CSV table of C-alpha atoms in Angstrom, one decimal:
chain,number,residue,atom,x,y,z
A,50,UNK,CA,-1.3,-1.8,-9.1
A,51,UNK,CA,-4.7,-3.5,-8.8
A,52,UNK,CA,-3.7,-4.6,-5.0
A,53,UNK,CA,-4.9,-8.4,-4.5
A,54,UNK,CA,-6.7,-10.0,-1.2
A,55,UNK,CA,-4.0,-10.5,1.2
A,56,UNK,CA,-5.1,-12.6,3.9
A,57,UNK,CA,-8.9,-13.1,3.7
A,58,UNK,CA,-11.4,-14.7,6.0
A,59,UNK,CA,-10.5,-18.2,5.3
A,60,UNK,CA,-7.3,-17.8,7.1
A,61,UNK,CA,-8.2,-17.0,9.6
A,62,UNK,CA,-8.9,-20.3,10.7
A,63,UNK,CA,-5.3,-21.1,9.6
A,64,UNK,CA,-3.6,-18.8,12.3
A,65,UNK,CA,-3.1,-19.8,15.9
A,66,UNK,CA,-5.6,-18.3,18.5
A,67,UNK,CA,-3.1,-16.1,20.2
A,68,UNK,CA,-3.3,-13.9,17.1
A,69,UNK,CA,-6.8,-13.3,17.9
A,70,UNK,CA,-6.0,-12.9,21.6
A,71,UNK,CA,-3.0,-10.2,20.8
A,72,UNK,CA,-5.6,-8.4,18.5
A,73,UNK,CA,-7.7,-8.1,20.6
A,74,UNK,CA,-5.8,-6.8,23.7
A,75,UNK,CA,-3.9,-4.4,20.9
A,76,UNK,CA,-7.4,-2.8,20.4
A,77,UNK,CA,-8.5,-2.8,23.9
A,78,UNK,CA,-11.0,-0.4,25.2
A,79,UNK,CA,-12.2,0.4,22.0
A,80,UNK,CA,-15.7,-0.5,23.0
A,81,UNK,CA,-18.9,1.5,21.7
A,82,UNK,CA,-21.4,1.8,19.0
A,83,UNK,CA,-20.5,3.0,14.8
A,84,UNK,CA,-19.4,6.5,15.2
A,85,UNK,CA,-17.8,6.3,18.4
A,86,UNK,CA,-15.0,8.2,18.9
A,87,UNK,CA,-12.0,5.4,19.0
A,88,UNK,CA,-9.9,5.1,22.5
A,89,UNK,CA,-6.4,5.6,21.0
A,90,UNK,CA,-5.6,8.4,18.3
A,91,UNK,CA,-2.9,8.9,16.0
A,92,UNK,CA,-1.7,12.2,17.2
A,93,UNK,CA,-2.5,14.2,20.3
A,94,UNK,CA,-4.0,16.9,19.6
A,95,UNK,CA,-3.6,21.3,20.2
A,96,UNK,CA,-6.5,23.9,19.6
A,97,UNK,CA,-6.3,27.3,19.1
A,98,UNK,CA,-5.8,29.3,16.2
A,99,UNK,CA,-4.8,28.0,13.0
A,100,UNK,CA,-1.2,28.8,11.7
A,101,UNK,CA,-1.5,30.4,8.2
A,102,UNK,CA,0.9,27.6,6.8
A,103,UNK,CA,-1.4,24.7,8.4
A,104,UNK,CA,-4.8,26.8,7.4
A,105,UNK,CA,-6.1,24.1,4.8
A,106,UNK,CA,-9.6,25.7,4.9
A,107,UNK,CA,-8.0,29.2,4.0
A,108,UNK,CA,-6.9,26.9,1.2
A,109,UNK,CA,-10.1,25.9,-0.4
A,110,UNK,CA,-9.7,22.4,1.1
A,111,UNK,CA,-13.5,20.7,1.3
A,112,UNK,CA,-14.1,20.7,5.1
A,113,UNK,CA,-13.4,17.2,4.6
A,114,UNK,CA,-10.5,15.4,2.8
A,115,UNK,CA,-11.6,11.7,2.4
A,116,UNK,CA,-8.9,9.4,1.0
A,117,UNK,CA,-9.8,6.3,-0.4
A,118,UNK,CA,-7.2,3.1,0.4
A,119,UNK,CA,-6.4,0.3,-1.4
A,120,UNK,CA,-6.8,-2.5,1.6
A,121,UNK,CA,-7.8,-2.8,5.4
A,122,UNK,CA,-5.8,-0.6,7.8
A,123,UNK,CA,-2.2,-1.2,8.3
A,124,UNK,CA,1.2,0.2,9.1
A,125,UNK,CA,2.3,0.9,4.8
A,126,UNK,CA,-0.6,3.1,5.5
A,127,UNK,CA,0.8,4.4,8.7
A,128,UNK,CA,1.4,8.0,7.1
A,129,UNK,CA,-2.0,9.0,6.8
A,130,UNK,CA,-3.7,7.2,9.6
A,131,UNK,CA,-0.7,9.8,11.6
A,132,UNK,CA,-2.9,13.2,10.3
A,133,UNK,CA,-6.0,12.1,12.2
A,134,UNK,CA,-6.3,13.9,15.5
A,135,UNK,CA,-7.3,13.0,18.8
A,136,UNK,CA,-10.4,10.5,19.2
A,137,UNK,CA,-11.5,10.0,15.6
A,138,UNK,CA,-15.1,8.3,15.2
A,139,UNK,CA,-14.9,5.1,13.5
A,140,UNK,CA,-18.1,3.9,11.7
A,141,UNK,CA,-17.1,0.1,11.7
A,142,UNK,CA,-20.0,-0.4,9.1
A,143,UNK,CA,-18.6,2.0,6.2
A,144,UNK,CA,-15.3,0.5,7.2
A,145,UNK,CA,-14.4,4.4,7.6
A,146,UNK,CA,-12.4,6.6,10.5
A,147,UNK,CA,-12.6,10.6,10.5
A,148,UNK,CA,-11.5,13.3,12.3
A,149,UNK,CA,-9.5,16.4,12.6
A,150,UNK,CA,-7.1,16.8,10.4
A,151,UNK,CA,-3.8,17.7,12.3
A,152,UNK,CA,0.0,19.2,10.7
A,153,UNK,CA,3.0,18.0,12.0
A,154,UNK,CA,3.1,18.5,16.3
A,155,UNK,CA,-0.9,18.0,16.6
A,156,UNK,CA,-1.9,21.3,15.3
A,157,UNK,CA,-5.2,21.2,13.5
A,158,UNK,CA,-5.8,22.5,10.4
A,159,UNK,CA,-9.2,23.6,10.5
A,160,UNK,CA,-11.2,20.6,7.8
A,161,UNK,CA,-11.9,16.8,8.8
A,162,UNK,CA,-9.8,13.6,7.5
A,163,UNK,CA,-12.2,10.6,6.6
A,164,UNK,CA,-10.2,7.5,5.8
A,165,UNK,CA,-12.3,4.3,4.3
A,166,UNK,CA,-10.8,1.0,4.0
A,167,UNK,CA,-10.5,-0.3,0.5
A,168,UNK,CA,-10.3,-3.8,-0.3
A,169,UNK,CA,-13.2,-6.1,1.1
A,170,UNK,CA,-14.8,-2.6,2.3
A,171,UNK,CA,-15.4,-2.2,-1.4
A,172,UNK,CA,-16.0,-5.3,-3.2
A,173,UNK,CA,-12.0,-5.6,-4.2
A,174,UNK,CA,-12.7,-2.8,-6.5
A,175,UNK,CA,-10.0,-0.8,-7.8
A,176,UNK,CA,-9.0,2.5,-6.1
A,177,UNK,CA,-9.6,4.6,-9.5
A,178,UNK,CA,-12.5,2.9,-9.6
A,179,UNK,CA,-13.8,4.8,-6.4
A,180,UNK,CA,-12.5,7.7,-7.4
A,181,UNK,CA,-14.4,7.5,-10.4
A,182,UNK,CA,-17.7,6.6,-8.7
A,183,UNK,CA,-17.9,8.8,-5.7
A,184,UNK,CA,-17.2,12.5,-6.5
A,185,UNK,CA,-17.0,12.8,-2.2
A,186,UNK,CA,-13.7,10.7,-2.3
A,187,UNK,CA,-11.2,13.9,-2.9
A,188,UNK,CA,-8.0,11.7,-2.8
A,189,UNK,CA,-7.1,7.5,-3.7
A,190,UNK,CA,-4.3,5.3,-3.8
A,191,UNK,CA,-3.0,4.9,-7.0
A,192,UNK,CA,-0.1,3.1,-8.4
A,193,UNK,CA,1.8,3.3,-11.7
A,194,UNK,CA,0.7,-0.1,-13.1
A,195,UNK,CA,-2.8,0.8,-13.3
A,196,UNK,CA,-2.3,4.5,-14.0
A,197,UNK,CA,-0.9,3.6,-16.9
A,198,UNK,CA,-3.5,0.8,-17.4
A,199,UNK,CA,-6.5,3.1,-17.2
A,200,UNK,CA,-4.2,6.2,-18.7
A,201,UNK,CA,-7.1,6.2,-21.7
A,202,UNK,CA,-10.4,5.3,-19.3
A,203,UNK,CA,-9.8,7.0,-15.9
A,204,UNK,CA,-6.3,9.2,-15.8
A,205,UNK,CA,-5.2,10.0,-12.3
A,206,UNK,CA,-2.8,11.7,-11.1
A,207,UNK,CA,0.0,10.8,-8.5
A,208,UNK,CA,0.8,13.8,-6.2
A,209,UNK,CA,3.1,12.4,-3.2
A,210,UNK,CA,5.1,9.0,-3.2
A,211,UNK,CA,3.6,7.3,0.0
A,212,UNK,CA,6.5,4.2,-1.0
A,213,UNK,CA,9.3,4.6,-2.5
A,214,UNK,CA,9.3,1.4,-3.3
A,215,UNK,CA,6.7,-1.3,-3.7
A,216,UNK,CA,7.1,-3.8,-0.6
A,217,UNK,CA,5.7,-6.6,-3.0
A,218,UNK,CA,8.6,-9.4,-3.1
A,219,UNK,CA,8.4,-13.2,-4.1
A,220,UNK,CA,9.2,-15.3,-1.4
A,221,UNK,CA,10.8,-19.1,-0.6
A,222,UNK,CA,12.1,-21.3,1.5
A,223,UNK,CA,15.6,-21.0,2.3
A,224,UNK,CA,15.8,-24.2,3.3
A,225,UNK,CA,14.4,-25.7,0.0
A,226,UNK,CA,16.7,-23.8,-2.2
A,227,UNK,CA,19.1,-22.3,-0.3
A,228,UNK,CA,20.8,-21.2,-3.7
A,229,UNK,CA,18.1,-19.3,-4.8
A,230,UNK,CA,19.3,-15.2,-3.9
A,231,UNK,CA,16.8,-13.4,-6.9
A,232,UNK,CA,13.6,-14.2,-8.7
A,233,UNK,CA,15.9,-14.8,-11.8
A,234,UNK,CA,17.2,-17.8,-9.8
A,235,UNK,CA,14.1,-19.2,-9.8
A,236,UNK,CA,13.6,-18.9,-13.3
A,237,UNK,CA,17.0,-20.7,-14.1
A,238,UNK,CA,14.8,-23.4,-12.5
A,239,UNK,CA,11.1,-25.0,-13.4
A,240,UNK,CA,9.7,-24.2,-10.2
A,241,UNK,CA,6.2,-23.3,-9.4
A,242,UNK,CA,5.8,-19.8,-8.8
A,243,UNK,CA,2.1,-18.8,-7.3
A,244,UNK,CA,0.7,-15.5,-7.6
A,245,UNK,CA,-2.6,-13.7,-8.3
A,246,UNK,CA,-4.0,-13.3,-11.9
A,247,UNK,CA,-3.5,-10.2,-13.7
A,248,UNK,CA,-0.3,-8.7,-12.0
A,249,UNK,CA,1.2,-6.7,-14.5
A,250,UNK,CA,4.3,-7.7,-12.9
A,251,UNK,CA,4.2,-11.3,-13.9
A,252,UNK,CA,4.0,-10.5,-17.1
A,253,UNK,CA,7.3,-8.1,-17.2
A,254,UNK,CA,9.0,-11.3,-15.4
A,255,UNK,CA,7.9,-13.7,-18.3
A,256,UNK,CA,8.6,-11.1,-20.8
A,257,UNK,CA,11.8,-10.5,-19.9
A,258,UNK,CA,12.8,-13.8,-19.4
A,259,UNK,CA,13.1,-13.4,-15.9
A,260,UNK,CA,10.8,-16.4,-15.3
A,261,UNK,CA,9.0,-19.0,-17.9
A,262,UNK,CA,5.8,-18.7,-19.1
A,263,UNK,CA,5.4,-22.6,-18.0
A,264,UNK,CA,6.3,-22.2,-14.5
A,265,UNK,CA,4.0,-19.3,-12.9
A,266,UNK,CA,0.6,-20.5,-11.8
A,267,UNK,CA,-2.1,-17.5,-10.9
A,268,UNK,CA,-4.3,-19.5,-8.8
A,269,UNK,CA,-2.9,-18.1,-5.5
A,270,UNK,CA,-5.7,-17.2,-3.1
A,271,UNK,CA,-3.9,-15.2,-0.6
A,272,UNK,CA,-3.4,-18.3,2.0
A,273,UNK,CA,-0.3,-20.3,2.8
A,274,UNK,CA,-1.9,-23.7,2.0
A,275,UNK,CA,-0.5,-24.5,-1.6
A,276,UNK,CA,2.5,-22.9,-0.3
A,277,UNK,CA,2.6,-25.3,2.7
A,278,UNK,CA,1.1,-28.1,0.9
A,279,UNK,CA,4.0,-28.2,-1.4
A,280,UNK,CA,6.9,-28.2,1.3
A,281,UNK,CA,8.2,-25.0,0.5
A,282,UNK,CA,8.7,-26.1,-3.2
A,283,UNK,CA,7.2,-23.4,-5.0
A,284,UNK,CA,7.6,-19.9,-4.6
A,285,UNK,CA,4.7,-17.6,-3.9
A,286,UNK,CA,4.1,-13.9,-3.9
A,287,UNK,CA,3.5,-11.8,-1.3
A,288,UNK,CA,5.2,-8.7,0.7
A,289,UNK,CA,7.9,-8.0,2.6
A,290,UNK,CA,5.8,-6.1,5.3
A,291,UNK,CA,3.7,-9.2,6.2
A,292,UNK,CA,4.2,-12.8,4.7
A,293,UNK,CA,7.9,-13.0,6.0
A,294,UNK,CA,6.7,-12.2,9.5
A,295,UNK,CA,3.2,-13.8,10.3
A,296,UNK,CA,3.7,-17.3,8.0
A,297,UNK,CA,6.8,-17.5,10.4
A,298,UNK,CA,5.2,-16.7,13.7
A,299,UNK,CA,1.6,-17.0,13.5
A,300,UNK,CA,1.1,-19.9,11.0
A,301,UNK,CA,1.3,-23.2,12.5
A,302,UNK,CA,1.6,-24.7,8.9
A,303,UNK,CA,4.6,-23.3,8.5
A,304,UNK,CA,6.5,-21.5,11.4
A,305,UNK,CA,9.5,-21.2,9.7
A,306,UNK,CA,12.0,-18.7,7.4
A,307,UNK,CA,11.2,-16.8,3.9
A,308,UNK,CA,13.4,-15.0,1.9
A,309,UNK,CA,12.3,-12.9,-0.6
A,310,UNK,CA,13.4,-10.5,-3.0
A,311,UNK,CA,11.5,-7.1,-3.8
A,312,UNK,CA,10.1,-7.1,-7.1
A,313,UNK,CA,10.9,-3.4,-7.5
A,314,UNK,CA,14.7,-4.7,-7.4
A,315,UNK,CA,14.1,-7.0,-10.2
A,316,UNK,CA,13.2,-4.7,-12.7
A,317,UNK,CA,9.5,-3.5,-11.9
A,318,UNK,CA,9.9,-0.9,-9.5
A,319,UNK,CA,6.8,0.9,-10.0
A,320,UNK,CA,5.3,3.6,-7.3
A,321,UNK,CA,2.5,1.7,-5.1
A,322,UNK,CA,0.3,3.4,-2.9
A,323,UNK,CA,0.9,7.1,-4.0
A,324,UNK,CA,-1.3,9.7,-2.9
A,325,UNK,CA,-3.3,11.1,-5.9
A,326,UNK,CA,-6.3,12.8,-6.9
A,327,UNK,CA,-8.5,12.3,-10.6
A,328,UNK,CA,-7.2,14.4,-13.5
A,329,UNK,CA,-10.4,16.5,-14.1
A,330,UNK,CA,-9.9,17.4,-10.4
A,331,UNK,CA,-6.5,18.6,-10.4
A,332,UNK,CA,-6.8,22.1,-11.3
A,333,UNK,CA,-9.8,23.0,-8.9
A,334,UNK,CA,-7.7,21.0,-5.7
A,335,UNK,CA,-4.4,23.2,-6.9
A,336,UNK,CA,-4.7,26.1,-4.2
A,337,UNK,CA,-5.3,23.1,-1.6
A,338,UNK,CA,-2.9,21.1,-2.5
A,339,UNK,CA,-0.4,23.5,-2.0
A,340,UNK,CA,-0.5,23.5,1.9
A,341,UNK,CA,-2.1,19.8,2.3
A,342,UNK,CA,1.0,17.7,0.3
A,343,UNK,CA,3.3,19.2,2.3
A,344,UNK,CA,1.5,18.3,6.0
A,345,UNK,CA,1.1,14.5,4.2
A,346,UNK,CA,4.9,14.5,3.4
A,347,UNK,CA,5.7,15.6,6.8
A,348,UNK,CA,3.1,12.9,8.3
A,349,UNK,CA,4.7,9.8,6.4
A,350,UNK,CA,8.2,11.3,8.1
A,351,UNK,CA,6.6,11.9,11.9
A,352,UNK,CA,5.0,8.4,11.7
A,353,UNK,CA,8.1,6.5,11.0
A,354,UNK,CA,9.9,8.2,13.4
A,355,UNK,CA,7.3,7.2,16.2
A,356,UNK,CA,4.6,4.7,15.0
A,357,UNK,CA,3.2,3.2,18.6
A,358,UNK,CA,0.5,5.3,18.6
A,359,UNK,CA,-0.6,5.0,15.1
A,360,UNK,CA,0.2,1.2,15.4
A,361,UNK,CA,-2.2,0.9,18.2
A,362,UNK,CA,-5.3,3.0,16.0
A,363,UNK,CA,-4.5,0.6,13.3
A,364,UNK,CA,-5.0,-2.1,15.2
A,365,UNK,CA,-7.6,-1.0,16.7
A,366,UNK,CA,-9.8,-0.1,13.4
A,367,UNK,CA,-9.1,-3.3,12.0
A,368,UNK,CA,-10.4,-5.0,15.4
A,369,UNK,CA,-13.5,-2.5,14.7
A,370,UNK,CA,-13.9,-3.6,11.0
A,371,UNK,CA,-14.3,-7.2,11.8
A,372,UNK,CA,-14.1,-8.5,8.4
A,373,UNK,CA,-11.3,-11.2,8.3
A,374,UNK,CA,-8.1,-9.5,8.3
A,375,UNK,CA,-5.8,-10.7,11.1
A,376,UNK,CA,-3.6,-8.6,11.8
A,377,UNK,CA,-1.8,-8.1,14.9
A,378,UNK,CA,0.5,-5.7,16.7
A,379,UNK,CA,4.1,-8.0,16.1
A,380,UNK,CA,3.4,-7.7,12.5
A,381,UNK,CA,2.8,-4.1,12.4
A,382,UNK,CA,6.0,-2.7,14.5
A,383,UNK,CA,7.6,-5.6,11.4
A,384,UNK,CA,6.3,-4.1,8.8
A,385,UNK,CA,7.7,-0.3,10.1
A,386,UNK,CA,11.0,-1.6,10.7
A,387,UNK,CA,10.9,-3.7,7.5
A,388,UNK,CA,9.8,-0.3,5.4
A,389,UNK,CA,12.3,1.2,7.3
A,390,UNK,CA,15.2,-0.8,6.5
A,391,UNK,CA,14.5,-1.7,2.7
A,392,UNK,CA,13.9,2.1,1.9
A,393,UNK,CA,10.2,1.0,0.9
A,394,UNK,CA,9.6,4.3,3.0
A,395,UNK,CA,13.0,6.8,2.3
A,396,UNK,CA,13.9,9.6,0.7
A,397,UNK,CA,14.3,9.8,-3.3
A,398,UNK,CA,17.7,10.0,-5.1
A,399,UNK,CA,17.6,13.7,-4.3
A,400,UNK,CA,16.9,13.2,-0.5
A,401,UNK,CA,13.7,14.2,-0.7
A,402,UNK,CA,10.4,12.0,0.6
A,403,UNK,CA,7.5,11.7,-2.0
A,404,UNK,CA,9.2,13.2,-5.3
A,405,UNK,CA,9.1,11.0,-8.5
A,406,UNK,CA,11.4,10.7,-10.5
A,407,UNK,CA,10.5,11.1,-14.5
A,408,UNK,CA,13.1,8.5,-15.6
A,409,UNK,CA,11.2,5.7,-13.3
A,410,UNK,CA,7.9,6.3,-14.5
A,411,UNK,CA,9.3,6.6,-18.6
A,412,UNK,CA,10.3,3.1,-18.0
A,413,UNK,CA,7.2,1.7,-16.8
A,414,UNK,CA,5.3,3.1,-19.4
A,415,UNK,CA,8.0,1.2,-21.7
A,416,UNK,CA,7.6,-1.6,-20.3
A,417,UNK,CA,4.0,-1.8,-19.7
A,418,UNK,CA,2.6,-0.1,-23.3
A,419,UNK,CA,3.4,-3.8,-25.3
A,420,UNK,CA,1.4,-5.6,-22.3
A,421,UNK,CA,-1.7,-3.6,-22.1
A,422,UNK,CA,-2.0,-3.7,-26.2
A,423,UNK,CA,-1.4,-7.2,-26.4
A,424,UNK,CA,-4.0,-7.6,-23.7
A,425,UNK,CA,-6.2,-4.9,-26.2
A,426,UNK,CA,-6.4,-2.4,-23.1
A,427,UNK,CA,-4.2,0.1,-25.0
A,428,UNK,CA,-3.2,3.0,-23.2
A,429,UNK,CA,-3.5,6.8,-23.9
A,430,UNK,CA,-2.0,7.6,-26.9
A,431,UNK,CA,1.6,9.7,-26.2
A,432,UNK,CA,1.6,9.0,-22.2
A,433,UNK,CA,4.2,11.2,-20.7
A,434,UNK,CA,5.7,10.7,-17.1
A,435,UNK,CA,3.9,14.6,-16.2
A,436,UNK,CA,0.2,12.6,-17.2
A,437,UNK,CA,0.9,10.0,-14.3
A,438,UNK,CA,2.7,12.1,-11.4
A,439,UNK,CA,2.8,15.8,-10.6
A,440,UNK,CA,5.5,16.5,-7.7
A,441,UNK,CA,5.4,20.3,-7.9
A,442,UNK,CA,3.7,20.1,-4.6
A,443,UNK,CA,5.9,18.1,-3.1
A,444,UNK,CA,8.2,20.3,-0.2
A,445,UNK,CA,11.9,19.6,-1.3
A,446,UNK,CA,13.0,20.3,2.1
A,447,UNK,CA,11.1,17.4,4.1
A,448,UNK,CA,13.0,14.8,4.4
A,449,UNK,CA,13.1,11.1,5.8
A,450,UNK,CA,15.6,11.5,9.0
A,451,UNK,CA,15.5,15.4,9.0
């Protein structure tokens, strides 16, 4: 998906000052100049000798893996912040963090792990985008919606499933329609529904029938002030990681109850936030691959098991980045045990974490091919599930809870 501003500057003003005050203590002693090493890391660290399973430079790996991301730091992208070893350098002006890359139990790997924000850091450009402009960038965020969408322009391919599920949701007020359970209850109705321009989603949902045409409105700007404005009226978009928890606790506007409803369980349950790579790139990264998709898989499982420290980086980097984005340690632990609970991070039907599943992606494409034309943005001609995702490096045997 082409991710949307969440929660930009302007609402800043909007959240009570004891969000600034918890940021700030969450990212205490980070101190220093760019390229600093940071005070907190997300794993601690052993040196010595390289295992031969770990040895990613053995592999052919570049000496240092950067992944692009699709927004500021947070806890969806708790997984890989988990590979960086102890005292990474953040350079708060690239809106970047790097260090050693490190395998399950702190042991390095022998290359570096440069993670830059995406987002504001890059002028909301997309993630493919990046990957297209900057041959450094050696792996992105990518998401079925606009792999499909730039299938023709810019083919990627998706290599792990970060999510297994999208945590995007649209949200209302329980107390304003208590009888709303689905987003198809709100289309039995001719309520507002806000949400960015140009999610492919919306137009599945008006498609479909799932909502009308005449009741969405794209002018949502990532703040809760129509939302408010309206007395919990409309419904708006937004994710189940975040909105639920900080328009509840940290917006004085509001301060009360969403519910919500994952858009992946009303039809559009695309992969968000995989982990993949350019498709002219694939076959050179191969004997890399191999060993690195295997450490990712196992980093996604060793940070939900025991996010703190990973939490507290986050927090600390977005503290660093200074650009607008609140965000503060109560809503990340939230959004762990929120991914947690609604299997947006879990194993897939065959218990494994990260694997696609063919039949999923077939149906996007589907579902997505009429869109794209009618918007004349057709897509490549035949797409096939194996064009968007390759899972053959994906280790069977790491699993969510294992």
């Amino acid at each position: 998906m082409i991710r949307s501003r969440r929660r930009p500057a302007r609402l800043v003003a909007a959240t009570a000052a004891a969000t600034a005050l918890a940021l700030t203590a969450a990212a205490c002693s980070s101190g220093g100049s760019d390229g600093d090493s940071a005070s907190t890391s997300a794993s601690t660290g052993a040196s010595g000798t390289v295992p031969a399973q770990y040895d990613l430079a053995a592999a052919g790996c570049p000496s240092t893996i950067v992944l692009q991301t699709d927004w500021n730091p947070e806890a969806e992208h708790g997984g890989q912040y988990q590979l960086l070893g102890p005292d990474p350098k953040i350079n708060a002006g690239a809106k970047s963090v790097s260090g050693d890359l490190v395998a399950h139990g702190g042991v390095k790997t022998g290359v570096k792990l440069e993670i830059r924000a995406g987002g504001p850091a890059v002028g909301y450009e997309t993630v493919t985008s990046q990957l297209y402009k900057d041959s450094d960038i050696t792996l992105g965020y990518v998401s079925t919606d606009e792999q499909i969408a730039l299938s023709k322009t810019q083919p990627t391919v998706a290599l792990l499933a970060g999510l297994e599920k999208s945590p995007q949701v649209i949200q209302w007020s329980p107390d304003r329609h208590p009888d709303w359970k689905t987003i198809a209850d709100i289309g039995r109705t001719d309520a507002k529904v806000l949400y960015f321009q140009g999610g492919a989603y919306m137009d599945y949902f008006t498609g479909s029938g799932i909502l009308k045409k005449s009741q969405i409105d794209g002018s949502y700007d990532g703040t809760p002030t129509t939302f408010v404005a309206s007395g919990g009226t409309d419904a708006v978009q937004g994710f189940a990681t975040s909105e639920p928890y900080t328009w509840s606790h940290e917006v004085r506007s509001w301060n009360k109850p969403l519910k919500y409803q994952l858009i992946a369980d009303a039809g559009f349950n695309f992969y968000q936030q995989a982990i993949g790579v350019r498709k002219d790139k694939l076959a050179a990264l191969k004997p890399c691959l191999t060993k690195l998709i295997p450490i990712m898989q196992q980093g996604i499982v060793d940070f939900a098991a025991s996010p703190d420290a990973t939490n507290k980086l986050i927090l600390n980097l977005v503290d660093r980045y200074n650009n607008g984005w609140v965000y503060t340690e109560g809503v990340a632990q939230y959004a762990v045990t929120t991914m947690k609970s609604l299997g947006i991070i879990s194993n897939g039907a065959n218990s494994t974490l990260g694997d696609f599943d063919n039949a999923r992606l077939q149906k996007l494409i589907e579902i997505l091919d009429p869109i794209y034309k009618a918007q004349n943005k057709p897509i490549a001609a035949s797409l096939k599930p194996s064009d968007l995702a390759d899972g053959s490096f994906v280790d069977p045997k790491i699993s969510l809870g294992s």
